[in-house]
Coordinates of C-alpha atoms and ligand atoms in Angstrom, one line a residue:
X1093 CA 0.0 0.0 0.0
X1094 CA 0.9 3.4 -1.0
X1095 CA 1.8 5.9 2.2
X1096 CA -0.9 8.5 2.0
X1097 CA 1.8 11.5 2.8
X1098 CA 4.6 10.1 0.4
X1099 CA 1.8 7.9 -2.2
X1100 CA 1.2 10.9 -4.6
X1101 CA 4.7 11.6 -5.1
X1102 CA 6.1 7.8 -5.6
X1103 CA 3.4 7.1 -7.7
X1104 CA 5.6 8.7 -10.0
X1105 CA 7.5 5.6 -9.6
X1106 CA 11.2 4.3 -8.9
X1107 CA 12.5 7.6 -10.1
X1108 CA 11.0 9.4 -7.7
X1109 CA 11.7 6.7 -5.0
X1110 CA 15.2 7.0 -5.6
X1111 CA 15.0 10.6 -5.8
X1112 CA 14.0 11.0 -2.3
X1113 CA 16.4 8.6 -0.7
X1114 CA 19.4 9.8 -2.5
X1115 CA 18.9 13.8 -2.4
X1116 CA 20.6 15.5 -0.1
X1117 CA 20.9 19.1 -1.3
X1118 CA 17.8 19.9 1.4
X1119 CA 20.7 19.8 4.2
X1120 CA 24.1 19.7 2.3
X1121 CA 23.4 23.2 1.3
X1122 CA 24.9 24.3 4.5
X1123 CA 28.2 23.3 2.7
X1124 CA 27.7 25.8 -0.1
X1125 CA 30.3 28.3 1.2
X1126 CA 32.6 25.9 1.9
X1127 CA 32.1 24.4 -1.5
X1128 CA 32.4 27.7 -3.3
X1129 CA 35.7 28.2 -1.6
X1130 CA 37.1 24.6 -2.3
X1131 CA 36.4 25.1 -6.2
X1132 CA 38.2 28.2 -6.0
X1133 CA 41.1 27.0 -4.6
X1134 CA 41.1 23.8 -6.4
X1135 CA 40.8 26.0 -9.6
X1136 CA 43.5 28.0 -9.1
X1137 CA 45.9 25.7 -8.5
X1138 CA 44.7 23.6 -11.8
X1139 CA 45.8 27.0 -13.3
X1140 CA 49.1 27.2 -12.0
X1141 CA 49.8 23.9 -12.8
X1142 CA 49.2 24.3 -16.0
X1143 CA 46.3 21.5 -16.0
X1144 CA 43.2 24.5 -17.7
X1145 CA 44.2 27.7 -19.1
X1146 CA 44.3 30.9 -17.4
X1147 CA 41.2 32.4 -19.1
X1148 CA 39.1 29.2 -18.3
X1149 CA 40.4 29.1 -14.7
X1150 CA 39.1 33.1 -14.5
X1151 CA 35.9 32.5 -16.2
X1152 CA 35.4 29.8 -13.4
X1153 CA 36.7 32.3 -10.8
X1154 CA 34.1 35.0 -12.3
X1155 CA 31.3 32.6 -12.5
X1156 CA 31.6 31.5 -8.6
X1157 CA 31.5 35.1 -7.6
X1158 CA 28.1 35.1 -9.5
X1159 CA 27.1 32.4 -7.6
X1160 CA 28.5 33.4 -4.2
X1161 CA 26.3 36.9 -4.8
X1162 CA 23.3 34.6 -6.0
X1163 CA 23.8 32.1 -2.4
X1164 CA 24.1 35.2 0.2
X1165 CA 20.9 36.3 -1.5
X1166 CA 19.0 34.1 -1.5
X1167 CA 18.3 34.2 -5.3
X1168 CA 20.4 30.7 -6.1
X1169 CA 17.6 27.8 -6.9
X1170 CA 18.5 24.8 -5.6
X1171 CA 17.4 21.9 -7.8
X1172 CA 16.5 18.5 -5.8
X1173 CA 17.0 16.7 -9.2
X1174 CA 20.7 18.1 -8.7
X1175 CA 20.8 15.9 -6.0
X1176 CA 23.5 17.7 -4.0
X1177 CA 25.0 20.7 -3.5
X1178 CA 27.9 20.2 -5.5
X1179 CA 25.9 18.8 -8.3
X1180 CA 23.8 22.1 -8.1
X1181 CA 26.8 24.4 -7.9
X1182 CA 28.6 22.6 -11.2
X1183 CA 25.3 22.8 -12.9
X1184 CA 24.8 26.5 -12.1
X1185 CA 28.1 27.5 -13.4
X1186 CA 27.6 25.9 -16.7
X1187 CA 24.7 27.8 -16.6
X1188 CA 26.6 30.8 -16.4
X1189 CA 29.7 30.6 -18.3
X1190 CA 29.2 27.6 -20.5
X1191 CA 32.4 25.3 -21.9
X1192 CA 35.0 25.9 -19.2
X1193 CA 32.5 24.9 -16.1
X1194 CA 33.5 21.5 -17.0
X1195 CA 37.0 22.0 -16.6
X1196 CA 36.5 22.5 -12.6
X1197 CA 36.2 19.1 -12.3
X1198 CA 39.5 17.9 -13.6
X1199 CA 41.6 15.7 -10.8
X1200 CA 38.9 15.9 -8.6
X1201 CA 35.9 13.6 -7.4
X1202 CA 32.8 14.7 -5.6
X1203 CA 34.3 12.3 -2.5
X1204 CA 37.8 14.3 -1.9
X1205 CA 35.1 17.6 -2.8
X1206 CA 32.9 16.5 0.0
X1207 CA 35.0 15.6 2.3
X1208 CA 37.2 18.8 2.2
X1209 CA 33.5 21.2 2.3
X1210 CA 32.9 18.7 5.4
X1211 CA 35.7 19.0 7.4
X1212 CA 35.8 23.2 6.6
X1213 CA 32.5 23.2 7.9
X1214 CA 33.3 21.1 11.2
X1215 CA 36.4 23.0 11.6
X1216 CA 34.4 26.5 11.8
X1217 CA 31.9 25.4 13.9
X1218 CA 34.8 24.3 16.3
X1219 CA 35.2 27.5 16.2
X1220 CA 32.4 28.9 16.9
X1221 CA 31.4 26.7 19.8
X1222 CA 35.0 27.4 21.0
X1223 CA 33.6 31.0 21.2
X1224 CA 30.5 30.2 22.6
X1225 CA 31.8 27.9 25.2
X1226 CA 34.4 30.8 26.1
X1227 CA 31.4 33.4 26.7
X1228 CA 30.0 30.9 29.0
X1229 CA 33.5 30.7 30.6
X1230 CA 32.9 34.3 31.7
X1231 CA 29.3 35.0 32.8
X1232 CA 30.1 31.9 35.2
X1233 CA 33.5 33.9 36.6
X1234 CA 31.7 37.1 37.1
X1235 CA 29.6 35.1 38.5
X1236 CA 31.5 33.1 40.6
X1237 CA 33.4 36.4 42.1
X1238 CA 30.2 38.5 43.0
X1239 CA 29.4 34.6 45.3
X1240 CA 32.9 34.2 46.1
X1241 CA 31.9 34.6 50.2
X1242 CA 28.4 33.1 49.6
X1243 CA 28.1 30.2 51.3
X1244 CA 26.2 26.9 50.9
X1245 CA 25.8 23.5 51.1
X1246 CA 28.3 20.9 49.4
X1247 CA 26.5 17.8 48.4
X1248 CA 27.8 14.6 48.4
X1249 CA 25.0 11.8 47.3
X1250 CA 22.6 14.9 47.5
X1251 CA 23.3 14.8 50.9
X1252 CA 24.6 17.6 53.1
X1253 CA 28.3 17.4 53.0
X1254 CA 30.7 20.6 53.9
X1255 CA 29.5 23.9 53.4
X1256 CA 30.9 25.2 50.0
X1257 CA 31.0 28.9 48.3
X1258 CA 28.9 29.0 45.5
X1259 CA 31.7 30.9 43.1
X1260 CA 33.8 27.5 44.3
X1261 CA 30.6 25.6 42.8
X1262 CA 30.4 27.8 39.6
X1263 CA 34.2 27.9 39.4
X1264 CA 34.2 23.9 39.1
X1265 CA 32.0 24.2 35.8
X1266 CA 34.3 26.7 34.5
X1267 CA 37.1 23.9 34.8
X1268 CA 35.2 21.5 32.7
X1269 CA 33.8 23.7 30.1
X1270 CA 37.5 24.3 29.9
X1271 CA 38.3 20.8 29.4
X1272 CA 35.7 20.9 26.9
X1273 CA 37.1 23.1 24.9
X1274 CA 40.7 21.7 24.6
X1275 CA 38.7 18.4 23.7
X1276 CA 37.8 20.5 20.4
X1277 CA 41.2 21.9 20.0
X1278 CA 42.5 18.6 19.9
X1279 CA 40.1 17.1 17.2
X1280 CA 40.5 20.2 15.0
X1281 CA 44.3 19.6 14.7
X1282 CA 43.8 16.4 13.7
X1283 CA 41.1 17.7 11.5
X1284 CA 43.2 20.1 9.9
X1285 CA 44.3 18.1 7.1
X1286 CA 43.4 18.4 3.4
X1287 CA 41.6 15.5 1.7
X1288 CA 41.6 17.7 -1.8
X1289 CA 43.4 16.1 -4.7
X1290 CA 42.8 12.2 -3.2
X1291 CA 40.6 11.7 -6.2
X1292 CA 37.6 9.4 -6.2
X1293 CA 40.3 7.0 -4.4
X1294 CA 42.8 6.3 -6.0
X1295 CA 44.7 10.3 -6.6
X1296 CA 45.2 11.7 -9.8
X1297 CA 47.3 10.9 -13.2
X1298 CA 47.0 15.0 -13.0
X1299 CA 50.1 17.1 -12.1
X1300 CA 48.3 18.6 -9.0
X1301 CA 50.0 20.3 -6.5
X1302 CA 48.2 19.1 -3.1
X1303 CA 50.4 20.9 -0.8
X1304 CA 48.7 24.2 -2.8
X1305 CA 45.5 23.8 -2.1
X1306 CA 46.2 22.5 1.4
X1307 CA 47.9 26.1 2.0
X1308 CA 45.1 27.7 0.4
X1309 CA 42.3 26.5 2.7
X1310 CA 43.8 27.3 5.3
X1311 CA 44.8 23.2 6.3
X1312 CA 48.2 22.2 8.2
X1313 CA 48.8 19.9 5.1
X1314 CA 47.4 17.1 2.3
X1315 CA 46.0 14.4 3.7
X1316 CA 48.8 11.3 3.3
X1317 CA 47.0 8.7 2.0
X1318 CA 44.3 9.3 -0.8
X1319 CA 41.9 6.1 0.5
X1320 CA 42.0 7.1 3.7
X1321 CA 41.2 11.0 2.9
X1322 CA 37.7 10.0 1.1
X1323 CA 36.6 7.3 3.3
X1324 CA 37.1 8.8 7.0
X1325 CA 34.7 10.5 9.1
X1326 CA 36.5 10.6 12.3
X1327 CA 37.0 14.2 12.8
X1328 CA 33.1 14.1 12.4
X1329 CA 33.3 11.5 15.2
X1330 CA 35.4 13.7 17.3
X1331 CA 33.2 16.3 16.7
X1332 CA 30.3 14.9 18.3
X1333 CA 32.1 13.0 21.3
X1334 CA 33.3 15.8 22.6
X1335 CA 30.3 17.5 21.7
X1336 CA 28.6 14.9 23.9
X1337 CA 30.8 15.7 27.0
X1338 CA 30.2 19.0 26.4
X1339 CA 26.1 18.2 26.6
X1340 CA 26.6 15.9 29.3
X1341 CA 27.9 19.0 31.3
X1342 CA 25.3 21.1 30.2
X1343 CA 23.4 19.3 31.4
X1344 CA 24.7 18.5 34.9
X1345 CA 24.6 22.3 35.5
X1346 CA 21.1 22.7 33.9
X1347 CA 20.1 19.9 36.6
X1348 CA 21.2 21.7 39.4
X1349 CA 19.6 25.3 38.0
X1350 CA 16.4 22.9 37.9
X1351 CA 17.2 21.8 41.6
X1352 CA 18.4 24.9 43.1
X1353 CA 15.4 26.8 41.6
X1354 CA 12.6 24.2 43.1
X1355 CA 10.9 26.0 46.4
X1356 CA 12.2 23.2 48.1
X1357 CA 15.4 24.4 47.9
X1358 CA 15.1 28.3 47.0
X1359 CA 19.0 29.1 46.2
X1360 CA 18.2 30.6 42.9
X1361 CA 15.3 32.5 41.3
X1362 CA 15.4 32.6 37.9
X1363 CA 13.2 36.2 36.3
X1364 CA 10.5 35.9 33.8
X1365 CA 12.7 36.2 31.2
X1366 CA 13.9 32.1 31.8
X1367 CA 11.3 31.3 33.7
X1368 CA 7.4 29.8 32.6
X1369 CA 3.9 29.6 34.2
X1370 CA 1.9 27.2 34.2
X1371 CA -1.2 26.9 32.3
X1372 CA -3.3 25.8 35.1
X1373 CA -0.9 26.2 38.7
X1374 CA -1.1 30.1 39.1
X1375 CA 2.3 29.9 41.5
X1376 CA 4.4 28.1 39.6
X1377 CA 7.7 29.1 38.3
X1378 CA 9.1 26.6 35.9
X1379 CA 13.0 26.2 35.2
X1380 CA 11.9 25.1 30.9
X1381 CA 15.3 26.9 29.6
X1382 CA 17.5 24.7 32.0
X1383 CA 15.1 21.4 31.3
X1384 CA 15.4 21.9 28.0
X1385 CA 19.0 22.1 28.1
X1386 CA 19.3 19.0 30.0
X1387 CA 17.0 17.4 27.9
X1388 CA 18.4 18.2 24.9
X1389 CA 21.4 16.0 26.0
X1390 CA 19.5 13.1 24.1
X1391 CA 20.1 14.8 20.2
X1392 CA 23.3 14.9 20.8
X1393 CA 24.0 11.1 22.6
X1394 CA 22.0 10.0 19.4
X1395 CA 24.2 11.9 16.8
X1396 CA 27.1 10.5 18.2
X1397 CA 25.7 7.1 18.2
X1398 CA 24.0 8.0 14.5
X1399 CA 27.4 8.1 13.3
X1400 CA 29.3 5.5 14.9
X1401 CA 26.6 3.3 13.8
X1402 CA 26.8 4.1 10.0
X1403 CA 30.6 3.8 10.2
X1404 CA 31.6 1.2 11.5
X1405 CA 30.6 -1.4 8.9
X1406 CA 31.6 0.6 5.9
X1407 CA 34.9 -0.9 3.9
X1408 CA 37.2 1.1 2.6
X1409 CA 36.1 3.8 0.8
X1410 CA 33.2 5.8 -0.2
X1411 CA 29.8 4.4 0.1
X1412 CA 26.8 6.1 0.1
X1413 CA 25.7 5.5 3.9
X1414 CA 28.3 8.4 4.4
X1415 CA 26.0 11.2 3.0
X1416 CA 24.3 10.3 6.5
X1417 CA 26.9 12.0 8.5
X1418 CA 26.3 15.9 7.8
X1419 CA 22.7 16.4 9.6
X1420 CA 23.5 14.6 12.5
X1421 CA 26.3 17.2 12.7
X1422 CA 24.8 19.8 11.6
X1423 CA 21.9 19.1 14.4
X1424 CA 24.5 18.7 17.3
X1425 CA 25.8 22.1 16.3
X1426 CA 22.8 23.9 16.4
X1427 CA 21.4 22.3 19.5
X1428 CA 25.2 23.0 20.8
X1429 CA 25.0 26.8 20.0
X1430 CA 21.6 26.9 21.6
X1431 CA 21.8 25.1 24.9
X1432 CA 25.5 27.1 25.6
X1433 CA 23.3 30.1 24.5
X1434 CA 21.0 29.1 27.3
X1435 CA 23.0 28.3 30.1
X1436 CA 24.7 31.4 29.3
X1437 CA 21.9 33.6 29.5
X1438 CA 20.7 31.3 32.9
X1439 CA 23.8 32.2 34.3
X1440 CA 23.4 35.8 34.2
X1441 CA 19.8 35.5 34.5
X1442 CA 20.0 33.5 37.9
X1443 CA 19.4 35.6 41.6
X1444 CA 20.8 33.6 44.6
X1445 CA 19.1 33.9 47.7
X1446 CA 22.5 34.3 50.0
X1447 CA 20.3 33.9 53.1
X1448 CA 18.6 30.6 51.8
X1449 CA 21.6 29.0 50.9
X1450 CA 23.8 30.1 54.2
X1451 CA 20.4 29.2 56.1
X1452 CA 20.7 25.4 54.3
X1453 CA 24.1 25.4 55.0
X1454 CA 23.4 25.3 58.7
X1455 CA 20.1 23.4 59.2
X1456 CA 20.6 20.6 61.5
X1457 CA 24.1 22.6 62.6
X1458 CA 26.2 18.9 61.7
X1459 CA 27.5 20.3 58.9
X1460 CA 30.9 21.4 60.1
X1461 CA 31.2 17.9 61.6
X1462 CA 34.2 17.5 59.4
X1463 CA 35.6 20.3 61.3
X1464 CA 35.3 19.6 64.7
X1465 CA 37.1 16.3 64.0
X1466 CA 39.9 18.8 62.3
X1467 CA 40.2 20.3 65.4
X1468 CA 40.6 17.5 67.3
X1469 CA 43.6 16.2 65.4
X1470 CA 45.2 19.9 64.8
X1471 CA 45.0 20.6 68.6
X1472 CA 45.0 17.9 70.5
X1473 CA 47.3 15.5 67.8
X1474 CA 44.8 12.7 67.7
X1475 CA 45.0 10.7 65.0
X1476 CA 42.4 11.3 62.5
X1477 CA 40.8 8.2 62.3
X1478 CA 40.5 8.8 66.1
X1479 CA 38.9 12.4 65.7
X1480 CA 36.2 10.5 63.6
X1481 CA 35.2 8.7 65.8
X1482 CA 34.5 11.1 68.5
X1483 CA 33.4 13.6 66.7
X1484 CA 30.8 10.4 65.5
X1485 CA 29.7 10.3 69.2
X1486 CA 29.3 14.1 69.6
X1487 CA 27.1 14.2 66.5
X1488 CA 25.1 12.1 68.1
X1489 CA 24.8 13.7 71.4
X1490 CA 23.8 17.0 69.1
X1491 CA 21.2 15.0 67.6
X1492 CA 19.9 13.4 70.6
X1493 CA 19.2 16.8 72.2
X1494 CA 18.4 18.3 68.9
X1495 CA 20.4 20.7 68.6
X1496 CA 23.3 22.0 66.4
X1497 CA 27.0 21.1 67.2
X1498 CA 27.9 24.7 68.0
X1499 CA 24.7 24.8 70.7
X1500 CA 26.2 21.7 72.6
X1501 CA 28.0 22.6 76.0
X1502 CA 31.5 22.0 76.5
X1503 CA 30.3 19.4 79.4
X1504 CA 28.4 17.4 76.6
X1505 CA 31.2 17.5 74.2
X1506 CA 33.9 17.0 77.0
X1507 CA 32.0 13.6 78.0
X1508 CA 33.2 12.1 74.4
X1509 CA 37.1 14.0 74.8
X1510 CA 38.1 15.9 78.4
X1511 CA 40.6 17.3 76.7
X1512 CA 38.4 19.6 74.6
X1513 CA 38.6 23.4 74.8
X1514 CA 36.2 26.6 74.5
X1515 CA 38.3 27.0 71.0
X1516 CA 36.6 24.5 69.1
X1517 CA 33.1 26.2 68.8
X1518 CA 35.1 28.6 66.6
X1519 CA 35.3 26.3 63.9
X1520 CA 31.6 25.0 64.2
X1521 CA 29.9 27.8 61.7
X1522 CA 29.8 27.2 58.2
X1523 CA 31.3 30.6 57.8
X1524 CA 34.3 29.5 59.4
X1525 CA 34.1 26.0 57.9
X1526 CA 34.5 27.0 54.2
X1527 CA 37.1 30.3 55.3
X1528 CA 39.6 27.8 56.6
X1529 CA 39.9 25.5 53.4
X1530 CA 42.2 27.4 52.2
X1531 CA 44.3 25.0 50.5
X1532 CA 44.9 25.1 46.7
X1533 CA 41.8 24.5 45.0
X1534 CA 40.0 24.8 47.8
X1535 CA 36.7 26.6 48.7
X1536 CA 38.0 29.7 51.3
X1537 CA 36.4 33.0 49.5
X1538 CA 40.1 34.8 49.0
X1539 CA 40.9 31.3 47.7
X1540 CA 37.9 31.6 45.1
X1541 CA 38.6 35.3 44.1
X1542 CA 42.4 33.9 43.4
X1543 CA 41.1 30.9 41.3
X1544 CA 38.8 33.2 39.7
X1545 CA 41.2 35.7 38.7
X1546 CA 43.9 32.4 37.4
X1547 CA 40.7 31.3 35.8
X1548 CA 40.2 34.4 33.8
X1549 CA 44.3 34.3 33.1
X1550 CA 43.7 30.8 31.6
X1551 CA 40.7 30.6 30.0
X1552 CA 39.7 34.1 28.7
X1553 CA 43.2 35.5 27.5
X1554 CA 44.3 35.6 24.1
X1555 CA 43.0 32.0 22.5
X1556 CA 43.3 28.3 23.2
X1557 CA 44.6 28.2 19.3
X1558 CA 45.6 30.3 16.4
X1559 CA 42.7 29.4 14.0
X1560 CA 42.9 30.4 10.2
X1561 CA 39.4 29.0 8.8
X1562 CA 37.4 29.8 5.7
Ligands
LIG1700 N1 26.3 14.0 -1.5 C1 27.4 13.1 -1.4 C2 27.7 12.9 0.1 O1 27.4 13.7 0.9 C3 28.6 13.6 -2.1 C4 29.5 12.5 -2.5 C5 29.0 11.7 -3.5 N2 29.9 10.8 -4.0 C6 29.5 9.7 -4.7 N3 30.5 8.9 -5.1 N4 28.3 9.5 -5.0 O2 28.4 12.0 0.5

């Protein structure tokens, strides 16, 4: 039976079946400026080679301008009978100038073509979510120094741990975001070669001058092995694993915004402007932006795994299944550029409520439990383990009389160690708890406005690489 959405187009029959599996110019169009600017290059260096003549290689030269003007406006047609972008571009330039368009094709094979437009485009939109990623570097370091004294609860397990400051908290996404982006420095230099000139497979009986049009594209150098150059996809690959470990800590932040924001917690309001009502709940206050970034986690999982999956049967070199590889990317980019767009403006969006967290810090007053046992050890030189142990029983005193570990007497707490001083209900507030970490890396407010400052050093000064990219 005939689908009734697709039926009245394939009644047309195979043709148009065939049509529809095998055109791709409805995405691969996104590869037109990086197309343009192969051709060109790849032109020029057929002229100075002496492969086409000078006035055919300008009449190319002329007739891609043309079509360059035509693209950026919006007045290039692009023909689904073309099949592909490339197809579409050819057949528009013999449009234009006739004879020589054919000549553009000389030594070169619409698999070295697309894989050089491919790997331009991946390498820009390193590029751009090396920016991106960078902006959100900031907001979260501006950030993190107007909290740098705020304090909260640490969670370990989601339970109460040590009380933290929230710039230490913000500061620890700036280090992965970080990591992030030196995971797509890496892949683009391994990107950064030039498949031009490999041919369908095989290379070229030509005199073509590979090093050239490397240069000219802005690559490192030709790709070494011709096979290899048209049948790889890895720096696509690269692309979206470290675009997935970019999304995966998107979305760990994005799940905190969600939990911080809830009532139940109340350490962050977030304004209108990233916030929603609900249809039928007149007090509710929905965190959709930071949802949404979490959840778009899954596109990007699944592009990753869209790939690997149409890889990793294919033998050497070109087959078809490979045209499967640009929207997946293309989709994790977008949904990339939007979710860092998101958390960004979340960031600078979000009001924390410095009471609320300082108040959560110290609910139940066991929080600096960690520090009374510190005392112990650094005063009275009991072994650690020790310290533990008492400071176990004390906790439990606390709790028995229900009250915080700074509201016990020195009686109560003498019963589990004599030797207990007056001095150790210094240490008992979460203020003084997270101003005494001061060790490197640690969560002391002058320790954060120091990281902060580093971070800003590291990750915001002059660039992670020197990028040249059409
Ligand atoms: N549209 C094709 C792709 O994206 C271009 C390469 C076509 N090559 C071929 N031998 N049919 O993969």
């Amino acid at each position: 039976m005939t689908s009734k959405i697709w039926g009245g187009r394939f009644q047309a029959g195979p043709s148009a079946i065939m049509e529809e599996i095998n055109v791709s110019v409805g995405f691969d169009q996104r590869l037109a400026k990086q197309d343009l600017l192969g051709s060109r290059a790849h032109c020029s260096m057929l002229v100075a080679q002496g492969v086409i003549s000078r006035e055919d290689g300008e009449a190319i030269q002329e007739g891609l301008t043309r079509i360059e003007k035509e693209i950026s406006s919006g007045a290039f047609h692009f023909k689904r009978a073309l099949e592909d972008v490339h197809m579409n571009i050819e057949s528009r330039l013999a449009d234009l100038i006739g004879a020589p368009a054919g000549r553009l094709h000389t030594a070169r094979s619409r698999n070295d073509q697309v894989a050089t437009d491919f790997r331009m485009w991946v390498r820009a939109a390193i590029d751009n979510i090396d920016d991106e990623i960078r902006r959100l570097q900031s907001v979260l370091i501006d950030k993190a120094v107007d909290h740098a004294g705020t304090i909260m609860p640490g969670f370990t397990h989601l339970q109460p741990a040590q009380p933290v400051t929230f710039g230490h908290h913000l500061l620890a996404y700036v280090e992965m975001f970080g990591r992030d982006r030196s995971r797509f420095v890496d892949a683009r230099v391994r990107l950064n070669e030039c498949p031009l000139g490999a041919g369908a497979i095989a290379g070229t009986s030509f005199p073509i001058d590979r090093a050239l049009t490397a240069e000219k594209l802005y690559f490192d150098r030709p790709m070494a092995n011709s096979m290899d150059a048209v049948s790889d996809r890895d720096f696509a690959l690269e692309f979206l694993a470290a675009g997935s470990i970019l999304a995966t800590h998107l979305s760990r932040l994005a799940e905190e915004m969600v939990t911080w924001s809830s009532p139940a917690f109340g350490f962050i309001r977030f304004t209108d402007a990233f916030s929603t009502g609900s249809s039928m709940m007149p007090q509710k206050r929905n965190p959709d932006a930071a949802e949404l970034v979490r959840g778009k986690t899954g596109r990007v999982f699944g592009g990753l795994f869209t790939l690997l999956t149409v890889m990793k049967g294919l033998p050497l070199t070109y087959s078809k299944d490979m045209q499967e590889d640009k929207e997946t990317v293309f989709a994790v980019f977008d949904t990339l550029e939007l979710t860092l767009a998101a958390t960004a403006g979340m960031v600078v969006d979000m009001k924390p409520d410095v009471e609320k967290m300082l108040a959560s810090a110290d609910a139940d007053g066991l929080i600096t439990a960690t520090d009374l046992a510190d005392w112990l050890t650094q005063n009275l030189n009991i072994p650690f383990r020790e310290s533990h142990h008492i400071t176990g029983k004390i906790v439990k005193l606390a709790e028995g009389q229900k009250v915080p570990l700074g509201k016990l007497s020195l009686a109560d707490m003498q019963m589990a160690e004599p030797r207990i001083t007056q001095d150790v209900f210094r240490v008992l507030t979460p203020e003084a708890s997270a101003a005494s970490r001061k060790s490197f890396g640690g969560t002391a407010p002058d320790t954060v406005r120091a990281a902060a400052q580093a971070a800003r050093k590291r990750f915001l000064e002059g660039r992670l690489n020197e990028r040249k990219s059409s």
